[in-house]
């Protein structure tokens, strides 16, 4: 699994030397890949190129695939023409806090589910699993009412509350902990180590890759969350980059180039984070996917 | 010993469970209470029994939202399935640049929906957008208005939805493909099976659990689609892309009718629940 991104499957490798007529297949394969790459990347390319054009240039026909005179100043202007600093600050703050809480409470609970036997455990886990299948969109109303009654709506706490205690972390970490042999833990118990000690000194160090997966997935989700902030964050000084960008778009709806500049800025940090940790990100998705 | 374990177990669960129970489990239960109440912005919930359900049955907008949701679902699922499985099969081979493309395919999935929707709206722009420019170049005299026309808006949303999710499902399929034993391919080849036969006789049957998971996820994802639509079309033009989750949002957060919005939510909930249970049972039976 860890090599998912760099190595093809064994079967495919054997495929390789065997057949001569395969050449046409390879050609078709490359062709399809090329088409798919363009389809995936073109919108991103267009976004970046448009951010460097003048507003008139964005929609000239035929389409200009390179800006005649790159307008780098958009990347300076946007900071004075929008509250980008506030939005980014809120987004970073929320992403970090939510990720820390999710990783900590998730892995802690996962240890309880995976390695301690007690009555009611399996039933409770079933309840966790069950709610994974319930879309947030179907209970967002009662959740909103509840948080409003707790006077948490229109505070950053609301986003932390709805994002940080998800079932995903518990589920993902439990999968991982179950792959660690019980004998290891029993041995530590016999040596007189406390359960918290086992979690802290054996499980946590062993599960660094799984923790990294969970952290990355949570970070990306929180950064990109649009609906949560849309419902809860009404005051503009609490907005995240997603909310800010959307208002910016409706406010400056003819400033195509500047809108694309904002879009690039909202996507870029997460792409960088993804590229740095893609191995963990991919592993996390693949594990939750396989066992589903 | 059991008592000690019970205390310990709950102790470990507590930090997460407290938040999860309060913020997820309680709201899910409350939902079924609210659905039977009338509740406007003033005052509290007032029990009105089946009134909401009755109103729902005669609510033309609700049925439009239901129809649109099914429209999205019926096209989004097969399209995403074929594209992501195709990509996975392609990228499971030993081709150059495979690693690069596997990484790239993920970009749409991790990119912010607001930015992505805005870019696509510009690409789709009827008069000067690059997509219609290309369509005209290859001879289409009257390319569609995409997000500005009632007929083409849903196809446009479906295209973007598929573009966004295909990398994710491709990865799940890739993970599934790596569990297919290589010996099976060897055996099939010895028996003289061609590429197509190997796909049908070896790959697809081995992928069945993955396929099951992907279809359940795709269905639930389609039923709950909201953010993409809010940013791309806001349900329009007219009501051509209004979906169930958006109707919940409208009734609840724009019109403050929490009771009625909860009744619509219950429909959404039951749809997703039903799909999961049915697919689960079918899968069980097939395996038995």
XYZ file of C-alpha atoms in Angstrom:
580
model
C 0.000 0.000 0.000
C 2.732 2.410 0.869
C 4.045 2.282 -2.655
C 0.710 2.854 -4.282
C 1.788 6.055 -5.931
C 5.129 4.949 -7.310
C 4.837 1.318 -8.271
C 2.445 -0.580 -10.493
C 1.055 -3.888 -9.325
C 3.057 -7.065 -9.643
C 0.691 -8.549 -12.197
C 1.087 -5.567 -14.440
C 4.842 -5.785 -14.179
C 4.760 -9.345 -15.511
C 2.585 -8.121 -18.334
C 5.396 -6.007 -19.527
C 7.888 -8.169 -21.372
C 5.511 -10.755 -22.569
C 3.685 -9.523 -25.602
C 4.689 -7.879 -28.812
C 1.213 -6.834 -29.900
C 1.071 -4.904 -26.662
C 2.664 -1.917 -28.341
C -0.630 -0.676 -29.688
C -2.103 -1.067 -26.262
C 0.687 1.024 -24.823
C 0.161 3.676 -27.411
C -3.556 3.833 -26.684
C -2.755 3.904 -22.990
C -0.486 6.892 -23.353
C -3.012 8.634 -25.537
C -5.773 8.148 -22.967
C -3.464 9.286 -20.195
C -2.553 12.407 -22.126
C -6.202 13.264 -22.714
C -7.042 12.633 -19.066
C -4.100 14.743 -17.856
C -5.229 17.662 -19.969
C -8.805 17.298 -18.727
C -7.662 17.278 -15.112
C -5.050 20.000 -15.321
C -6.542 22.434 -17.806
C -8.862 24.172 -15.319
C -5.925 24.675 -12.964
C -3.731 25.960 -15.755
C -6.482 28.302 -16.874
C -6.894 29.548 -13.317
C -3.211 30.419 -12.961
C -2.876 31.937 -16.432
C -6.014 34.048 -16.000
C -4.715 35.416 -12.728
C -1.821 36.894 -14.709
C -3.953 38.458 -17.425
C -5.803 41.748 -17.610
C -9.578 41.486 -17.164
C -10.145 42.008 -20.891
C -7.649 39.358 -21.822
C -9.343 36.656 -19.739
C -12.202 36.260 -22.179
C -10.677 37.178 -25.505
C -11.196 34.809 -28.396
C -9.370 32.836 -29.555
C -8.320 31.775 -26.080
C -4.910 33.083 -25.120
C -2.966 30.286 -23.483
C -0.218 32.605 -22.357
C -0.696 36.140 -21.040
C 0.783 38.780 -23.347
C 2.126 40.811 -20.455
C 1.948 38.954 -17.109
C 0.194 41.053 -14.478
C 2.063 39.935 -11.376
C 0.705 42.904 -9.459
C -2.611 41.082 -8.906
C -0.806 39.012 -6.310
C 0.067 42.220 -4.479
C -3.215 44.043 -5.038
C -5.415 41.326 -3.660
C -4.058 41.818 -0.155
C -5.202 45.444 -0.068
C -8.480 44.902 -1.899
C -9.712 42.019 0.230
C -9.404 40.789 3.792
C -7.196 37.947 2.648
C -5.007 38.247 5.762
C -7.964 37.790 8.117
C -9.395 34.900 6.084
C -6.089 33.079 5.904
C -5.465 33.652 9.608
C -8.848 32.172 10.575
C -8.450 29.257 8.190
C -5.000 28.370 9.467
C -6.122 28.665 13.089
C -9.177 26.449 12.542
C -7.283 23.886 10.488
C -4.569 23.501 13.098
C -6.864 23.310 16.131
C -9.332 20.934 14.475
C -6.525 18.686 13.249
C -4.863 18.491 16.669
C -8.150 17.706 18.418
C -9.206 15.168 15.797
C -5.864 13.362 15.943
C -5.720 13.330 19.717
C -9.313 12.391 20.594
C -9.581 10.051 17.601
C -6.487 8.006 18.375
C -7.320 7.942 22.086
C -10.801 6.581 21.455
C -9.480 4.199 18.820
C -7.196 2.606 21.411
C -10.211 2.039 23.641
C -12.131 0.441 20.788
C -9.272 -1.661 19.460
C -7.429 -2.900 22.534
C -9.657 -2.801 25.603
C -12.528 -5.253 26.034
C -15.555 -3.984 27.886
C -19.302 -4.518 27.699
C -21.132 -2.317 25.204
C -18.012 -1.599 23.189
C -19.114 -3.225 19.956
C -22.549 -1.677 20.121
C -21.058 1.739 20.628
C -18.717 1.265 17.709
C -21.661 0.294 15.563
C -23.252 3.626 16.469
C -20.067 5.368 15.331
C -20.054 3.433 12.076
C -23.732 4.059 11.529
C -23.347 7.802 11.743
C -20.549 7.679 9.171
C -23.262 6.704 6.690
C -25.500 9.608 7.752
C -24.702 12.677 5.695
C -24.065 15.871 7.607
C -26.528 17.649 5.314
C -29.369 15.672 6.879
C -28.735 16.705 10.485
C -27.249 20.149 9.988
C -30.515 21.793 11.130
C -30.790 20.236 14.616
C -27.034 20.609 15.047
C -27.318 24.292 14.229
C -30.185 24.753 16.693
C -28.198 22.978 19.387
C -25.064 25.051 18.870
C -27.097 28.245 18.725
C -28.626 27.384 22.077
C -25.128 26.905 23.442
C -24.359 30.384 22.064
C -21.591 29.002 19.919
C -22.914 30.034 16.511
C -21.017 32.903 14.964
C -17.866 31.969 16.865
C -14.888 29.985 15.653
C -15.745 27.458 18.379
C -18.720 26.266 16.335
C -16.476 25.070 13.511
C -14.089 23.440 15.960
C -17.025 21.705 17.642
C -18.570 20.289 14.473
C -15.288 19.276 12.837
C -13.034 18.048 15.622
C -14.983 15.094 17.045
C -15.791 13.248 13.866
C -15.979 9.480 13.599
C -13.414 9.390 10.805
C -10.417 9.661 13.123
C -11.703 6.918 15.398
C -12.409 4.663 12.440
C -9.098 5.197 10.693
C -6.967 4.796 13.808
C -8.881 1.735 14.967
C -8.129 0.039 11.644
C -4.470 0.688 12.240
C -4.343 -0.313 15.908
C -6.009 -3.612 15.134
C -3.057 -4.508 12.926
C -0.747 -4.232 15.952
C -0.529 -7.641 17.630
C -2.224 -8.033 21.025
C 0.803 -9.951 22.347
C 2.820 -6.765 22.302
C 0.288 -5.033 24.516
C -0.198 -8.012 26.815
C 3.546 -8.159 27.343
C 3.590 -4.497 28.308
C 0.647 -5.077 30.670
C 2.477 -7.920 32.373
C 5.468 -5.627 32.772
C 3.140 -3.381 34.740
C 2.723 -0.625 32.224
C -0.498 1.357 32.595
C -2.980 1.490 29.718
C -2.246 5.151 29.209
C 1.451 4.336 29.192
C 0.881 1.679 26.525
C -1.074 4.148 24.399
C 1.452 6.897 24.911
C 4.707 4.961 24.663
C 3.891 2.025 22.392
C 0.877 2.782 20.242
C 1.514 6.430 19.431
C 5.118 5.955 18.238
C 4.111 2.907 16.197
C 1.271 4.723 14.534
C 3.079 7.802 13.250
C 2.207 7.065 9.600
C -1.477 6.561 10.435
C -1.493 9.713 12.545
C 0.075 11.612 9.657
C -2.623 10.288 7.307
C -5.382 11.365 9.639
C -3.787 14.756 10.215
C -3.420 15.442 6.501
C -6.948 14.374 5.602
C -8.384 16.463 8.437
C -6.275 19.458 7.505
C -7.381 19.355 3.871
C -11.040 18.875 4.859
C -11.046 21.751 7.311
C -9.215 24.079 4.972
C -11.684 23.382 2.178
C -14.846 23.237 4.271
C -17.374 25.620 2.833
C -20.747 24.583 4.256
C -19.792 24.655 7.934
C -18.457 28.216 7.836
C -21.345 29.243 5.565
C -23.881 28.249 8.196
C -22.052 29.307 11.300
C -19.725 32.213 10.608
C -21.805 35.325 9.993
C -19.405 38.074 11.130
C -16.933 38.930 8.409
C -13.972 38.996 10.783
C -14.536 35.270 11.401
C -14.643 34.237 7.750
C -12.409 31.530 6.375
C -10.800 31.752 2.968
C -13.648 29.820 1.334
C -16.319 32.197 2.592
C -14.182 35.234 1.908
C -13.453 34.129 -1.622
C -17.128 33.603 -2.336
C -18.113 37.115 -1.212
C -15.132 38.508 -3.029
C -16.400 36.855 -6.203
C -19.865 38.361 -5.935
C -18.439 41.757 -4.982
C -15.928 42.011 -7.812
C -17.793 39.908 -10.350
C -16.211 41.526 -13.408
C -12.663 41.450 -12.080
C -12.013 38.026 -13.518
C -8.262 38.157 -13.159
C -8.349 39.168 -9.514
C -10.930 36.475 -8.735
C -8.590 33.910 -10.250
C -5.751 35.315 -8.146
C -7.839 34.722 -5.029
C -8.675 31.227 -6.231
C -5.007 30.392 -6.753
C -4.234 31.619 -3.241
C -6.970 29.440 -1.759
C -5.751 26.315 -3.545
C -1.986 26.750 -3.435
C -1.280 26.120 0.279
C -3.261 22.902 0.273
C -1.583 21.665 -2.913
C 1.803 22.273 -1.314
C 0.764 20.458 1.866
C -0.574 17.604 -0.239
C 2.587 17.289 -2.316
C 4.707 17.214 0.831
C 2.656 14.491 2.457
C 0.891 12.751 -0.398
C 2.135 9.333 0.621
C 0.290 9.573 3.943
C -2.754 11.205 2.425
C -3.098 8.475 -0.161
C -2.506 5.719 2.367
C -5.212 7.082 4.622
C -7.753 7.200 1.820
C -6.811 3.748 0.602
C -7.148 2.204 4.078
C -10.565 3.673 4.752
C -11.560 2.654 1.249
C -10.432 -0.944 1.407
C -12.069 -1.860 4.650
C -15.306 0.007 4.071
C -11.296 -6.883 36.174
C -14.298 -6.241 33.950
C -15.193 -3.180 35.968
C -11.670 -1.876 35.703
C -11.727 -2.473 31.939
C -15.084 -0.752 31.607
C -13.810 2.336 33.348
C -10.627 2.300 31.301
C -12.431 1.779 28.033
C -14.882 4.584 28.599
C -12.030 6.748 29.785
C -10.281 6.383 26.466
C -13.487 6.984 24.523
C -14.624 9.945 26.563
C -12.841 12.898 24.931
C -14.114 11.939 21.503
C -17.378 10.398 22.587
C -18.483 13.459 24.557
C -18.133 15.672 21.505
C -19.414 13.082 19.078
C -22.482 12.174 21.111
C -23.437 15.777 21.776
C -22.758 17.136 18.299
C -23.651 14.219 16.054
C -25.728 11.569 17.798
C -28.018 13.977 19.660
C -28.751 16.046 16.521
C -29.540 12.877 14.543
C -32.104 11.910 17.189
C -33.469 15.464 17.490
C -33.979 15.498 13.735
C -36.794 12.978 14.059
C -38.490 15.109 16.680
C -38.163 18.380 14.777
C -39.591 16.772 11.653
C -42.946 16.561 13.431
C -42.979 20.167 14.585
C -43.637 23.565 13.156
C -41.016 26.060 14.047
C -40.489 29.543 12.765
C -37.865 31.984 13.893
C -40.065 33.264 16.735
C -40.965 30.869 19.520
C -40.007 27.238 19.765
C -40.919 23.933 18.219
C -44.606 23.122 18.289
C -45.751 19.524 17.805
C -47.932 19.273 14.711
C -47.728 15.569 14.031
C -47.861 14.594 10.392
C -48.584 18.092 9.078
C -45.118 18.439 7.572
C -45.369 15.075 5.865
C -48.727 16.025 4.366
C -47.383 19.340 3.179
C -44.326 17.608 1.721
C -46.432 15.324 -0.462
C -48.118 18.297 -2.096
C -44.986 20.436 -2.305
C -44.099 20.751 -5.989
C -40.717 22.315 -5.214
C -39.812 19.356 -3.025
C -40.565 16.973 -5.880
C -38.518 19.078 -8.267
C -35.612 18.856 -5.834
C -36.132 15.110 -5.550
C -36.195 14.703 -9.328
C -33.059 16.791 -9.762
C -31.269 14.809 -7.069
C -32.109 11.571 -8.860
C -31.056 13.136 -12.180
C -27.653 13.963 -10.700
C -27.372 10.515 -9.107
C -28.345 8.505 -12.175
C -25.718 10.160 -14.359
C -23.016 10.895 -11.837
C -22.647 7.291 -10.625
C -22.042 5.443 -13.908
C -19.928 8.260 -15.296
C -17.640 8.410 -12.259
C -17.541 4.627 -12.035
C -16.407 4.185 -15.633
C -13.904 7.043 -15.602
C -12.305 6.183 -12.272
C -12.142 2.451 -12.966
C -10.744 3.157 -16.430
C -8.068 5.405 -14.987
C -7.222 2.863 -12.316
C -6.820 0.055 -14.875
C -4.681 2.307 -17.016
C -2.513 3.440 -14.116
C -2.082 -0.082 -12.820
C 0.110 -0.761 -15.835
C 3.766 -0.169 -16.233
C 3.725 3.016 -18.200
C 6.011 5.987 -17.870
C 4.638 8.997 -15.984
C 2.248 6.800 -14.029
C 3.368 8.197 -10.687
C 2.990 11.723 -11.978
C -0.526 11.141 -13.175
C -1.641 9.334 -10.043
C -0.636 12.424 -8.104
C -2.201 14.836 -10.536
C -5.534 13.008 -10.590
C -5.921 13.994 -6.957
C -5.724 17.749 -7.462
C -9.423 18.293 -8.167
C -10.322 16.390 -5.025
C -8.147 18.490 -2.705
C -8.826 21.862 -4.331
C -11.278 24.256 -2.728
C -14.774 23.926 -4.114
C -15.317 27.690 -4.310
C -12.229 28.207 -6.456
C -12.892 25.187 -8.617
C -16.554 26.057 -9.192
C -15.623 29.599 -10.127
C -13.048 28.442 -12.651
C -15.492 26.012 -14.233
C -18.201 28.658 -14.397
C -15.790 30.821 -16.347
C -14.763 27.941 -18.590
C -18.451 27.238 -19.211
C -19.280 30.870 -19.907
C -21.569 30.704 -22.975
C -20.247 33.536 -25.141
C -16.535 33.788 -24.463
C -15.698 30.721 -22.419
C -12.947 28.399 -23.679
C -15.230 25.353 -23.717
C -17.735 26.834 -26.103
C -14.927 28.382 -28.109
C -13.529 24.886 -28.640
C -16.958 23.483 -29.424
C -17.459 26.155 -32.063
C -14.027 25.429 -33.482
C -14.985 21.815 -34.088
C -18.203 22.824 -35.769
C -20.923 23.156 -33.106
C -22.963 26.147 -34.240
C -25.057 26.463 -31.134
C -23.064 25.250 -28.150
C -25.050 24.968 -24.912
C -25.327 27.841 -22.442
C -24.154 25.474 -19.675
C -24.795 26.965 -16.231
C -26.974 29.699 -17.697
C -29.452 27.391 -19.437
C -32.046 25.262 -17.695
C -31.333 22.250 -19.918
C -27.553 22.191 -19.705
C -27.006 23.327 -16.120
C -27.364 19.881 -14.550
C -25.057 18.211 -17.098
C -22.516 20.950 -16.365
C -22.735 20.283 -12.633
C -22.470 16.531 -13.208
C -19.344 17.004 -15.322
C -17.647 19.058 -12.643
C -18.788 16.652 -9.925
C -17.245 13.749 -11.830
C -14.068 15.673 -12.548
C -13.760 16.406 -8.829
C -14.343 12.920 -7.505
C -12.711 10.669 -10.094
C -9.240 10.879 -8.513
C -10.581 9.726 -5.168
C -12.401 6.720 -6.565
C -9.515 5.943 -8.890
C -7.340 5.553 -5.815
C -9.813 3.242 -4.123
C -9.957 1.124 -7.270
C -6.147 1.098 -7.475
C -5.990 -0.139 -3.898
C -8.511 -2.835 -4.815
C -6.561 -3.845 -7.922
C -3.456 -4.474 -5.847
C -5.284 -7.193 -3.962
C -5.960 -9.188 -7.149
C -3.599 -12.186 -7.069
C -1.157 -12.191 -9.986
C -1.459 -15.999 -10.353
C -5.023 -15.593 -11.541
C -3.827 -13.556 -14.501
C -1.135 -16.133 -15.227
C -3.716 -18.904 -15.201
C -6.093 -16.943 -17.402
C -3.316 -16.286 -19.872
C -2.317 -19.941 -19.987
C -5.944 -20.665 -20.831
C -5.611 -18.219 -23.684
C -7.782 -15.432 -22.317
C -7.384 -12.058 -24.021
C -7.235 -8.720 -22.264
C -10.985 -8.244 -22.373
C -11.670 -11.748 -21.051
C -9.140 -11.307 -18.267
C -10.885 -8.110 -17.251
C -14.277 -9.833 -17.165
C -13.210 -13.134 -15.641
C -10.491 -12.048 -13.223
C -10.337 -8.337 -12.516
C -13.991 -7.456 -12.120
C -14.953 -10.406 -9.888
C -11.950 -9.738 -7.651
C -12.936 -6.073 -7.459
C -16.432 -6.853 -6.209
C -15.939 -5.688 -2.597
C -14.291 -2.492 -3.819
C -17.068 -1.963 -6.336
C -19.622 -2.382 -3.570
C -17.943 0.212 -1.413
C -17.533 2.674 -4.277
C -21.162 2.421 -5.352
C -22.482 2.973 -1.830
C -20.218 5.972 -1.394
C -21.072 7.406 -4.800
C -24.785 7.072 -4.143
C -24.651 8.739 -0.753
C -22.345 11.441 -2.151
C -24.820 12.110 -4.938
C -27.810 12.311 -2.629
C -26.148 14.813 -0.367
C -24.604 17.027 -3.051
C -24.836 20.633 -1.907
C -21.684 22.757 -1.839
C -20.842 22.381 -5.520
C -24.382 23.382 -6.483
C -24.539 26.297 -4.058
C -21.413 27.822 -5.567
C -21.897 26.887 -9.227
C -25.573 27.556 -9.878
C -27.291 28.190 -6.541
C -30.024 25.867 -7.751
C -30.715 27.781 -10.936
C -31.391 28.817 -13.523
C -35.002 28.554 -12.390
C -35.093 25.385 -10.325
C -33.105 23.329 -12.788
C -30.360 22.342 -10.337
C -32.225 22.610 -7.037
C -31.419 19.431 -5.091
C -32.742 17.953 -1.847
C -29.882 19.081 0.390
C -30.202 22.568 -0.993
C -33.931 22.567 -0.291
C -33.089 21.712 3.323
C -30.647 24.614 3.360
C -33.186 26.990 1.829
C -36.059 26.104 4.129
C -33.876 26.004 7.213
C -31.361 28.779 6.859
C -32.939 31.162 4.399
C -36.567 30.870 5.456
C -36.003 29.777 9.065
C -38.566 26.975 8.906
C -36.637 24.514 11.040
C -39.513 22.057 11.382
C -40.277 21.748 7.713
C -36.578 21.712 6.789
C -36.138 18.818 9.236
C -38.925 16.923 7.503
C -37.055 17.267 4.206
C -33.851 16.219 6.017
C -35.548 13.039 7.197
C -36.270 12.140 3.561
C -32.608 12.716 2.729
C -31.559 10.683 5.748
C -33.837 7.775 4.877
C -32.679 7.724 1.255
C -29.028 7.442 2.272
C -29.780 4.940 5.000
C -31.854 2.790 2.656
C -29.135 2.701 0.011
C -26.504 1.660 2.528
C -28.665 -1.079 4.050
C -29.911 -2.450 0.711
C -26.432 -2.583 -0.802
C -25.092 -4.156 2.343
C -27.721 -6.892 2.326
C -27.279 -7.542 -1.397
C -23.538 -7.794 -0.939
C -23.944 -10.202 1.967
C -26.225 -12.458 -0.011
C -23.892 -12.485 -2.989
C -20.971 -13.506 -0.855
C -22.877 -16.228 0.966
